[in-house]
Coordinates of C-alpha atoms and ligand atoms in Angstrom, one line a residue:
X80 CA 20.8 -27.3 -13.0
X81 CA 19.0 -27.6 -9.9
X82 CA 19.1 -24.1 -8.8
X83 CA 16.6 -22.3 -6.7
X84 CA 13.6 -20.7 -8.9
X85 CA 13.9 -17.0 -10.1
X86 CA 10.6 -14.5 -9.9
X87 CA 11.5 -12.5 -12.9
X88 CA 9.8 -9.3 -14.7
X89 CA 10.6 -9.2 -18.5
X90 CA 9.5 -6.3 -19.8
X91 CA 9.7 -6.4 -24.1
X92 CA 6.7 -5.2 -26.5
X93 CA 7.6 -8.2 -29.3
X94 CA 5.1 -10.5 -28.3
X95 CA 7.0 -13.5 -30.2
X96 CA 10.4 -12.4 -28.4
X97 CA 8.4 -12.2 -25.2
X98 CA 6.5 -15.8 -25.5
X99 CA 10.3 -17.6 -26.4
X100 CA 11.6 -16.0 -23.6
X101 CA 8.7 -16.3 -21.0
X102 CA 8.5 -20.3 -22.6
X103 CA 12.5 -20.8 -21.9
X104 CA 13.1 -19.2 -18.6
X105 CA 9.7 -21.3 -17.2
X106 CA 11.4 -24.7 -18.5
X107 CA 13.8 -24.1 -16.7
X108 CA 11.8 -23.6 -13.8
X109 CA 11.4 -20.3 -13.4
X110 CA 8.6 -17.8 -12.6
X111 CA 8.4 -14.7 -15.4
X112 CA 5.7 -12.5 -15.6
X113 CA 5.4 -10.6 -19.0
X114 CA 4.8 -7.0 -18.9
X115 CA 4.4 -5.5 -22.5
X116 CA 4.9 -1.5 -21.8
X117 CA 6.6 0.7 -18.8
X118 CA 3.2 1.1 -17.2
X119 CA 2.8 -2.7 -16.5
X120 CA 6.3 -2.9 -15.3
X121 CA 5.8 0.0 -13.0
X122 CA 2.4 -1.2 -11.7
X123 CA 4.4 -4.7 -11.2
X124 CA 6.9 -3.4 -10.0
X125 CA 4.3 -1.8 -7.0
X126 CA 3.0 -4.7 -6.2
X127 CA 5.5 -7.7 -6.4
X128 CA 9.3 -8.7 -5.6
X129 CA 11.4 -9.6 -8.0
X130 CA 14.3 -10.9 -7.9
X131 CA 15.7 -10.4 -11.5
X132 CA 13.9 -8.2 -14.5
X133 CA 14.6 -8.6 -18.1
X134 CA 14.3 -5.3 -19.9
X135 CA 14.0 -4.2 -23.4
X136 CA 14.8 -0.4 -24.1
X137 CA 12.6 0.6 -26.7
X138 CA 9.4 0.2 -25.5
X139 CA 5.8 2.1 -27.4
X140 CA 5.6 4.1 -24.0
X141 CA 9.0 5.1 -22.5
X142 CA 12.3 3.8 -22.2
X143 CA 13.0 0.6 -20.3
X144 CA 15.7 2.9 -18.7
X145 CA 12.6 4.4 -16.5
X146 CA 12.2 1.0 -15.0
X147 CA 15.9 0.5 -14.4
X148 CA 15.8 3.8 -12.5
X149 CA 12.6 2.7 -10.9
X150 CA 14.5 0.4 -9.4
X151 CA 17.9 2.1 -8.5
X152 CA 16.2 5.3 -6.8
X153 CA 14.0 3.0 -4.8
X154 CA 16.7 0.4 -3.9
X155 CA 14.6 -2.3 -4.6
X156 CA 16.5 -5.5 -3.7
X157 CA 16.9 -7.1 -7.1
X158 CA 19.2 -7.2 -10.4
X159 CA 18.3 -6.0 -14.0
X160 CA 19.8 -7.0 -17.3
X161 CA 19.3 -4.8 -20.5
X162 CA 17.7 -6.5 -23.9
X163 CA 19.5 -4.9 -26.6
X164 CA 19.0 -4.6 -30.2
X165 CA 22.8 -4.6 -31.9
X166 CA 22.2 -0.7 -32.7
X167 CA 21.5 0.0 -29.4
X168 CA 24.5 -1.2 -27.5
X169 CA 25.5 2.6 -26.4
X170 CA 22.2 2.9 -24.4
X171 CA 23.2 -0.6 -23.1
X172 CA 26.3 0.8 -21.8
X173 CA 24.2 3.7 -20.1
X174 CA 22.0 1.1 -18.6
X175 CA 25.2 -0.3 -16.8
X176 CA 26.0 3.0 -15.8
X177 CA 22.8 3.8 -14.3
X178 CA 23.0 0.4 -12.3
X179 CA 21.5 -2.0 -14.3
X180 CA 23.5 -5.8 -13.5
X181 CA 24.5 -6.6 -16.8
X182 CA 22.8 -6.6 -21.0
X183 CA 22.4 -9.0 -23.6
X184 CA 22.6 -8.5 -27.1
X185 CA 19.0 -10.2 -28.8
X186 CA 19.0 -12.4 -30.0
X187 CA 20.2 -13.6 -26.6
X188 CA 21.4 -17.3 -26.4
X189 CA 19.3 -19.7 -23.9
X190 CA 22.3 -20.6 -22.0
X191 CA 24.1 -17.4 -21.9
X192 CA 20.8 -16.0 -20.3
X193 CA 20.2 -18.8 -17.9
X194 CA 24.2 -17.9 -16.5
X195 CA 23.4 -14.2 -16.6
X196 CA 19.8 -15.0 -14.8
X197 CA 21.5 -17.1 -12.0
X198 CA 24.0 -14.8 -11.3
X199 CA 21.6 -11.6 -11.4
X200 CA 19.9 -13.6 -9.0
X201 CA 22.1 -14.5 -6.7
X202 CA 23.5 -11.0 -6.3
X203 CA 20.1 -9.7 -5.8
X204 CA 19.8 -12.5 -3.0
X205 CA 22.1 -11.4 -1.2
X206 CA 20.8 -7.8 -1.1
X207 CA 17.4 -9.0 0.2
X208 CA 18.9 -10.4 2.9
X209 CA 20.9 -8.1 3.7
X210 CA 18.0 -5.4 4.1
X211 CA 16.2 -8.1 5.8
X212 CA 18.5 -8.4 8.5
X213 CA 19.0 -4.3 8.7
X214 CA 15.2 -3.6 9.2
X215 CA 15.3 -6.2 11.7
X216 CA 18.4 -4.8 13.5
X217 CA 18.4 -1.3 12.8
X218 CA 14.7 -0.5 14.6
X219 CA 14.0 -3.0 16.9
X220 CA 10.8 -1.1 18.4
X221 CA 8.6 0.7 15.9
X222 CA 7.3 -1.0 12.4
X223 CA 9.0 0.3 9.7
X224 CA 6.5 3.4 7.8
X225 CA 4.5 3.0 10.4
X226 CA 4.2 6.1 12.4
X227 CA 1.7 6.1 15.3
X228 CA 1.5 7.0 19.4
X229 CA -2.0 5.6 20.1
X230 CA -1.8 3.2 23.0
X231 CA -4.2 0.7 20.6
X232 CA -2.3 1.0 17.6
X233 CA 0.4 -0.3 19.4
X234 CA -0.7 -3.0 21.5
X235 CA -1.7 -3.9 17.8
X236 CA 2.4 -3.2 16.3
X237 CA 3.1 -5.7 19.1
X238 CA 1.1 -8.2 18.2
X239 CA 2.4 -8.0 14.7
X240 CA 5.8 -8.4 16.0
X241 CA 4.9 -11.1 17.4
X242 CA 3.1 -12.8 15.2
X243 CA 5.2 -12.0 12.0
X244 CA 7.1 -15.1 13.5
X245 CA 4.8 -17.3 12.9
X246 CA 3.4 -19.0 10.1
X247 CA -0.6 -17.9 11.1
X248 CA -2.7 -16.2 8.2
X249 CA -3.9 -13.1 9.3
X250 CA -6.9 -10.8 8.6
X251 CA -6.2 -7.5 9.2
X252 CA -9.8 -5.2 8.7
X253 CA -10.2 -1.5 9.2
X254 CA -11.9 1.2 7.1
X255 CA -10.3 2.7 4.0
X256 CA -6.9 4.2 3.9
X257 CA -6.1 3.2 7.9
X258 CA -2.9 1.6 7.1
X259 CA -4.0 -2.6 6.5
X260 CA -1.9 -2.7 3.6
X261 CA 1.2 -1.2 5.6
X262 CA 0.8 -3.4 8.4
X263 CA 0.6 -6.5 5.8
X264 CA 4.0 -5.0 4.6
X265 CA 5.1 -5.1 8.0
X266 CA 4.4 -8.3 9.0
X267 CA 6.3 -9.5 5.8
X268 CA 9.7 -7.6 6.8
X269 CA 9.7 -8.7 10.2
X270 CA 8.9 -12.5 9.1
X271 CA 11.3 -15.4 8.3
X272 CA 9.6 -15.1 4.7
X273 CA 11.1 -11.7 4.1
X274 CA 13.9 -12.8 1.9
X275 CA 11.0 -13.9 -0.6
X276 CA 8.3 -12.0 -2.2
X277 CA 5.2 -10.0 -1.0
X278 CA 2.7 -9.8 -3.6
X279 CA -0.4 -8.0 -3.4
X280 CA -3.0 -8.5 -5.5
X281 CA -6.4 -6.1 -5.0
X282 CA -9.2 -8.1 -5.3
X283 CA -11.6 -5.9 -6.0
X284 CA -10.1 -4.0 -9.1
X285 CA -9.7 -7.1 -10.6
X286 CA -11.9 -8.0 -13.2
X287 CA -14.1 -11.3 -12.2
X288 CA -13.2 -13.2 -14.7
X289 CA -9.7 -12.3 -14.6
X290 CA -9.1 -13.1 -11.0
X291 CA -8.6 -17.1 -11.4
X292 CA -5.6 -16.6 -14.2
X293 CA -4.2 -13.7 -12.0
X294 CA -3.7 -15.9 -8.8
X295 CA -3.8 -19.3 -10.3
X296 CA -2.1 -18.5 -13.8
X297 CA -2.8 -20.5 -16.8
X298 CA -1.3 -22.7 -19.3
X299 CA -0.7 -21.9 -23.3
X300 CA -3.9 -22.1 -24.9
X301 CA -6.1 -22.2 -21.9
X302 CA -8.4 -19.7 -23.5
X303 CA -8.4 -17.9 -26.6
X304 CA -5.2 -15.0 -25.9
X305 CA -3.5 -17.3 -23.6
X306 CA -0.4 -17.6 -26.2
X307 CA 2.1 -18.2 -23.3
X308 CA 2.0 -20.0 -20.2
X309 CA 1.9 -17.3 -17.3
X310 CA 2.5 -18.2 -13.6
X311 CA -0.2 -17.0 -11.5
X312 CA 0.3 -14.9 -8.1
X313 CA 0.5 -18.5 -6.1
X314 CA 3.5 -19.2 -7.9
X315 CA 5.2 -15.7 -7.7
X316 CA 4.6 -15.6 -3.6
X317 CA 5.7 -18.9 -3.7
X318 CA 7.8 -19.1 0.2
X319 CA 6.7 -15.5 0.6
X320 CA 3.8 -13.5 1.5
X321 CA 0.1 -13.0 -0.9
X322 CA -1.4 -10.2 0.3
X323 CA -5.0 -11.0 -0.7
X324 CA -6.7 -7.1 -0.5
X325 CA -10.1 -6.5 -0.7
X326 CA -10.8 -9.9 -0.2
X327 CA -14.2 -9.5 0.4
X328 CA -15.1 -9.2 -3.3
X329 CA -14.1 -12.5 -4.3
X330 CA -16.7 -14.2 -6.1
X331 CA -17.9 -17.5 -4.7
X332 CA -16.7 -19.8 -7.6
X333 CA -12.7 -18.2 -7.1
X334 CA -13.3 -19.0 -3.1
X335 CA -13.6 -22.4 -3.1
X336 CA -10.2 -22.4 -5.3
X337 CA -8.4 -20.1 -2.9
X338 CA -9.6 -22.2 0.0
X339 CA -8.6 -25.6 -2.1
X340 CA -5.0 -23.7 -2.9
X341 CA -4.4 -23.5 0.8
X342 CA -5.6 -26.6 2.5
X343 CA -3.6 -28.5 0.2
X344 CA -0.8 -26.0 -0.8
X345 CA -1.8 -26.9 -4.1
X346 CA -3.4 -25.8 -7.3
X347 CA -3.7 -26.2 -11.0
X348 CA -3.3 -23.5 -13.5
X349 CA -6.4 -22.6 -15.5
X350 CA -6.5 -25.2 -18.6
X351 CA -3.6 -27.2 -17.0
X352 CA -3.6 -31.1 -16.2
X353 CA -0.6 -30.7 -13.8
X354 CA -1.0 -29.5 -10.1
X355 CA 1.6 -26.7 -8.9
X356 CA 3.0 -26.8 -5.8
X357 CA 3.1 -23.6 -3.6
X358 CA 3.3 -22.5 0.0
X359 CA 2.6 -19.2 0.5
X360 CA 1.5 -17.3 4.0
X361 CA -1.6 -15.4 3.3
X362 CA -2.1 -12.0 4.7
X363 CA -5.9 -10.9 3.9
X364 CA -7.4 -7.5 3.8
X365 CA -10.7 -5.7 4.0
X366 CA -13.1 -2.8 4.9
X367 CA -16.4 -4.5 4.9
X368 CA -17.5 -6.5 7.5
X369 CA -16.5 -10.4 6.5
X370 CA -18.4 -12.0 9.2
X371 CA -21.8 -10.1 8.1
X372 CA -20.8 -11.1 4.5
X373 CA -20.5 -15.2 6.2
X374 CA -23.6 -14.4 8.0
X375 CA -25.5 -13.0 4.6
X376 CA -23.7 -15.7 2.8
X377 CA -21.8 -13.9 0.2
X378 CA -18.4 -15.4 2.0
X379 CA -17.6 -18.7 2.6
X380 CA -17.5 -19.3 6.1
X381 CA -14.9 -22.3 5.9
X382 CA -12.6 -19.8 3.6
X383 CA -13.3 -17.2 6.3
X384 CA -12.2 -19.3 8.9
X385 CA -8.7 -20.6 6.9
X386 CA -7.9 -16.6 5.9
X387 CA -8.5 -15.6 9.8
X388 CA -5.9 -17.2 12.1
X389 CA -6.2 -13.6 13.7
X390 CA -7.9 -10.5 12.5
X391 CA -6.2 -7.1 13.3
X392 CA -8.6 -4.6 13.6
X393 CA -7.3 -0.9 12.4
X394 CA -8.9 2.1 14.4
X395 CA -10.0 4.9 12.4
X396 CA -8.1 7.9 12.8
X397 CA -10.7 9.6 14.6
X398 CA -10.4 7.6 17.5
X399 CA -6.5 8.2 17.4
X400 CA -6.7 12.0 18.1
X401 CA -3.1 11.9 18.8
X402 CA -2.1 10.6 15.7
X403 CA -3.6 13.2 13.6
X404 CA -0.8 15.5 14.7
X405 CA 1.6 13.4 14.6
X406 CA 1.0 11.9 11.2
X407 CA 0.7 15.8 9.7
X408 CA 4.0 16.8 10.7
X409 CA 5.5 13.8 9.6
X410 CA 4.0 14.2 6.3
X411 CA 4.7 17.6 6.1
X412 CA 8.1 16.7 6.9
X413 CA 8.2 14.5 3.8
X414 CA 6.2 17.0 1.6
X415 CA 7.8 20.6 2.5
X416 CA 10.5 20.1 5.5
X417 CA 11.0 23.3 6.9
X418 CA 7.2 24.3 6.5
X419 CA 5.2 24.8 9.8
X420 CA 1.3 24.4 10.8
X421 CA -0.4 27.1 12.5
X422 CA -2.8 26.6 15.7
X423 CA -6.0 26.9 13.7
X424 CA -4.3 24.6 10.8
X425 CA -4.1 21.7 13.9
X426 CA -7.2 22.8 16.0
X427 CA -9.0 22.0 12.2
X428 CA -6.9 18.8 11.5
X429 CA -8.0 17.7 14.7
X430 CA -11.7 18.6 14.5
X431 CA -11.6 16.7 11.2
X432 CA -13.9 13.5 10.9
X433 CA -11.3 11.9 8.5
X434 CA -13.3 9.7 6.5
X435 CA -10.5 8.5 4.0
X436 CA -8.0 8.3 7.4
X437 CA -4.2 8.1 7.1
X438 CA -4.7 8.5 3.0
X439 CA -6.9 12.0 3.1
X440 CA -5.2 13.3 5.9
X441 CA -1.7 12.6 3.6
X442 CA -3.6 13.9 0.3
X443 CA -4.5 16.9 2.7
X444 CA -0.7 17.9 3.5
X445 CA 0.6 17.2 0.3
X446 CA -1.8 19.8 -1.3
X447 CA -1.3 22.3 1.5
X448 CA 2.4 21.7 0.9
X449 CA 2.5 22.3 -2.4
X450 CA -0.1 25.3 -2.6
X451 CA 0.8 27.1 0.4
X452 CA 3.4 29.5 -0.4
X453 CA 4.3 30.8 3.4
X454 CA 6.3 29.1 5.5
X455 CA 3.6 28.5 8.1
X456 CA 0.1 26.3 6.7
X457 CA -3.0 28.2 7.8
X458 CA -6.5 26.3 8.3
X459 CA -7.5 27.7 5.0
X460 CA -4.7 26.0 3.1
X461 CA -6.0 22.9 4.0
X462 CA -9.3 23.1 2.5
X463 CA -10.7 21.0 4.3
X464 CA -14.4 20.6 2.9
X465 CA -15.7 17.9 4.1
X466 CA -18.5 16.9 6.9
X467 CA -17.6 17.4 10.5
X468 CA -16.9 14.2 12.9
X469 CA -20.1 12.4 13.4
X470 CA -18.8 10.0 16.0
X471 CA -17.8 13.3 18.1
X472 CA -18.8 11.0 21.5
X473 CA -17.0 8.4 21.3
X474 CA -13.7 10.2 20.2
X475 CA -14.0 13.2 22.8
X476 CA -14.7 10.6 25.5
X477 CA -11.5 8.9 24.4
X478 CA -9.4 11.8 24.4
X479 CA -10.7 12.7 27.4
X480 CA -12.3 16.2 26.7
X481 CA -14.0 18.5 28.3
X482 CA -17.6 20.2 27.4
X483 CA -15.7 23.3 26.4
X484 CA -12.9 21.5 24.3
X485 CA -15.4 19.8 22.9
X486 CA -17.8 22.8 22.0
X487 CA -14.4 24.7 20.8
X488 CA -13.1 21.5 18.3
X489 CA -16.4 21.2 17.0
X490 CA -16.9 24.9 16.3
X491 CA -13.2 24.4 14.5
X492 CA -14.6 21.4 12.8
X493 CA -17.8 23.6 10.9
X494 CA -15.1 26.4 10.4
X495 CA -13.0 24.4 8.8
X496 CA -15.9 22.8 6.5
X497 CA -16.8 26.2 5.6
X498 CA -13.6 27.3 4.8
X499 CA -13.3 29.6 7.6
X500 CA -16.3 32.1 6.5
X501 CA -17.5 32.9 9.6
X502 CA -21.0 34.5 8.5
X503 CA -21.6 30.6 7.1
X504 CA -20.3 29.2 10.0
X505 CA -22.5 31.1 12.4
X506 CA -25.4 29.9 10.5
X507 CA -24.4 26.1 10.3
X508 CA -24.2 26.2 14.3
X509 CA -27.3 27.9 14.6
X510 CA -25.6 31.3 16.2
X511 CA -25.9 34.8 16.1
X512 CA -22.9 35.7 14.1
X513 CA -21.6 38.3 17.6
X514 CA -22.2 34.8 19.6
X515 CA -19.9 33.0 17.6
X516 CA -17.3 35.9 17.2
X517 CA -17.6 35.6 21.3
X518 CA -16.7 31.8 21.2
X519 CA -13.7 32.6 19.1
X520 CA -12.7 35.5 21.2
X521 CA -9.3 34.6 21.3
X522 CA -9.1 34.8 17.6
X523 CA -10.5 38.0 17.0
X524 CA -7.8 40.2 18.7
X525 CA -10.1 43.8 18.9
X526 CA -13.3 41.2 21.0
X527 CA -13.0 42.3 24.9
X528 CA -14.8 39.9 26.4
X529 CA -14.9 36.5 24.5
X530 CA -17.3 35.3 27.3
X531 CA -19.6 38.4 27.1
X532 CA -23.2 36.8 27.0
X533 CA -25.5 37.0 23.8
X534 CA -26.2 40.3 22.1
X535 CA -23.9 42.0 24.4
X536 CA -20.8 42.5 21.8
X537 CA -23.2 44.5 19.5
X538 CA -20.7 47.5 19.9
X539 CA -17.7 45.2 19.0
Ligands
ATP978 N1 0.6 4.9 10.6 C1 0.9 5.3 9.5 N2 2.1 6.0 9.3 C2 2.5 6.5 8.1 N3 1.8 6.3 7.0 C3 0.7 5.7 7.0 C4 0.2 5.1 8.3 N4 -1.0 4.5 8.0 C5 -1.3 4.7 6.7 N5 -0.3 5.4 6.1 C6 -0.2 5.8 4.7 O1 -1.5 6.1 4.3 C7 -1.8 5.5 3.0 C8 -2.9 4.5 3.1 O2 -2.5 3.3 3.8 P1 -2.8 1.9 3.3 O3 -2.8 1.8 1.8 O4 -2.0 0.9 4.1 O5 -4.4 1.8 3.7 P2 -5.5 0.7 3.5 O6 -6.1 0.5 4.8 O7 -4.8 -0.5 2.8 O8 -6.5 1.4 2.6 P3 -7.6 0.8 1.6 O9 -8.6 0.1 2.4 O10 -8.2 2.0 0.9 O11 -6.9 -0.1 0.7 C9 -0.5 4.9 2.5 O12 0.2 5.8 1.7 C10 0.3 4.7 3.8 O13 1.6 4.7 3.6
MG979 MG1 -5.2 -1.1 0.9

């Protein structure tokens, strides 16, 4: 059969059942990646497109049913058939209830799988494209997840548009938690490659010696444990997208392979004779500075140069002041709709140096959504604890603020970090406590004349 290639997941604990499968479907030229409990399928699952997965029910952690609903209440665009032992054909038929494409009885026939795989992948084919082509039509103008109204953010959306046409690697850099990963996602959905997989591997959680085998996959008996033949990252992205994060912690040795891999669009697997072929568009991520790591010579400049058609530099959030608003009520929206933020809860948010960025200030909602038991989030509920804005400067000059805005967010900012004890707050500033009660006047509902000079609210 000359049929296109199928990225599937089998999930199944029996290692021997798992290798015979694994072995077959790769003869035939496919691309499985084993997963042996619900936990690797879900973290899979996270991070690579599938097209078909295989999956036992009875697994030492869960129910392979948790993956098949994985998949249906996320509507991710591919097909999975249900491994059944004979006793188990009931939960089979549940399976097909809850969505899953079709099941096999084990021991399944080699044939009667390939069919099943083909057909499973076809349908799930036609899904991709189909959301494909309704991203692409449905919201012409903003990214999809990507929620933002600063004027540099966008220039940058733009210039993902327009490159996501185009076949350029890209190296999009920023501090933790701005949003590289979602704008690699982006550029993936609005490319011609989004009908084929984005996988993401993080390269610095990897173990060292593990990265090679993860992105270049090995053959049987490679290395002691290496019992099947597994298809490495390079294969699975195959016509898609590898999203290559942290790539600043790859060690030299796995560079000059990465680099090697895309000059020639080829590799070999660890242990294996044969070279694979593979073109994949590389999207690269990272928060340290790659061009200091060149310089200090802990990256290779010629791999620099291959991963950096373009760099896309995220701002921090605290040179978006805009967005900080914007991004809590949209995540507020998602955590507790109906729930509102009070002025002090935004005056803090804002005053806020954000040093996690789009990910704290989410962590910070969610919490404050789901402790908060008003309907309207107070600046206490978002225990906000830590330091206040260091770069105050350059974001007030940006957002344009006056002496007094600035005096007023900063004042919010310690409040805030003390968690809105105004005895400890006074002290932090260096104020008499009246002083500061003065600067809050408008707060304090009983203080006459918020711009009464020192010690003359004694009385109050
Ligand atoms: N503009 C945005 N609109 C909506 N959600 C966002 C935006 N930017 C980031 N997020 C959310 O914030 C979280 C962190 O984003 P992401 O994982 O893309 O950051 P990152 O730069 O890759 O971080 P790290 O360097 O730590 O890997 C994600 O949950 C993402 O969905
Ligand atoms: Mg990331």
């Amino acid at each position: 059969m000359n049929a296109l290639p199928v990225r599937l997941l089998v999930l199944e604990d029996d290692s021997s059942l798992s290798e015979i499968l694994c072995e077959s479907l790769s003869e035939r030229g496919h691309v499985p990646v084993a997963a042996r409990a619900i936990d690797e399928a879900l973290d899979l699952l996270a991070r690579t497109d599938f097209e078909v997965a295989l999956l036992d029910l009875m697994l030492p952690d869960g129910s392979g049913l948790d993956v098949l609903r994985r998949v249906v209440e996320e509507d991710l665009p591919m097909e999975s058939i249900v491994l059944t032992g004979y006793a188990t054909v009931d939960t089979a038929l549940q399976a097909m209830k809850l969505g899953a494409y079709d099941y096999l009885t084990k021991p399944a026939r080699v044939e009667e799988l390939e069919v099943l795989v083909q057909k499973a992948a076809e349908k799930a084919r036609l899904r991709r494209e189909n959301l494909s082509l309704r991203v692409r039509l449905e919201r012409q103008e903003p990214l999809p997840g990507l929620v933002t109204q600063d004027s540099e953010m966008r220039t940058l959306l733009e210039t993902v548009e327009r490159l996501a046409i185009t076949d350029l690697p890209v190296l999009v850099t920023g501090e933790t938690g701005t949003g590289k990963e979602l704008v690699a996602r982006a550029l993936h959905q609005r490319s011609p490659r989004s009908t084929q997989a984005f996988v993401a591997i993080n390269c610095g959680a990897v173990p060292e010696t593990l990265i090679e085998s993860e992105l270049f996959g090995y053959e049987k008996g490679a290395f002691t444990g290496a019992v099947t033949r597994k298809p490495g990252l390079f294969e699975v992205a195959d016509r898609g997208v590898l999203f290559l994060d942290e790539v600043g912690d790859i060690s030299a040795q796995v560079q000059v392979k990465i680099l090697r891999a895309l000059e020639t669009k080829e590799f070999y697997r660890v242990g294996g004779m044969r070279s694979v072929r593979s073109d994949v568009r590389v999207v690269a991520a990272t928060n340290k500075d790659l061009r200091e790591e060149v310089a200090s010579g802990r990256f290779r400049q010629d791999l620099y140069y291959r991963l950096n058609g373009v760099t896309l530099s995220l701002p921090p959030l605290r040179e978006r002041p805009h967005d900080v608003s914007l991004l809590a009520h949209h995540f507020l929206e998602r955590f507790a709709p109906g729930k509102r933020l009070s002025r002090r809860a935004v005056e803090a948010l804002q005053a806020h140096a954000w040093p996690g960025n789009v990910r704290e200030l989410q962590m910070t909602m969610q919490r404050a959504a789901a402790l908060c038991q008003q309907d309207s989030i107070g600046a206490e509920d978002l225990a906000l604890r830590r330091e206040p804005a260091r770069d105050w400067t350059g974001a007030a000059t940006r957002a344009g603020l006056t002496l007094d805005q600035l005096e007023n967010q900063y004042i919010q900012a310690v409040l805030a970090a003390n968690e809105g004890h105004r005895g400890r707050t006074a002290r932090a500033l260096g104020l008499d406590p009246k002083t500061l009660y003065n600067k809050l006047g408008a707060a304090r509902p009983r203080s006459k004349s918020p711009t009464a000079p020192e010690g003359d609210a004694t009385r109050d």
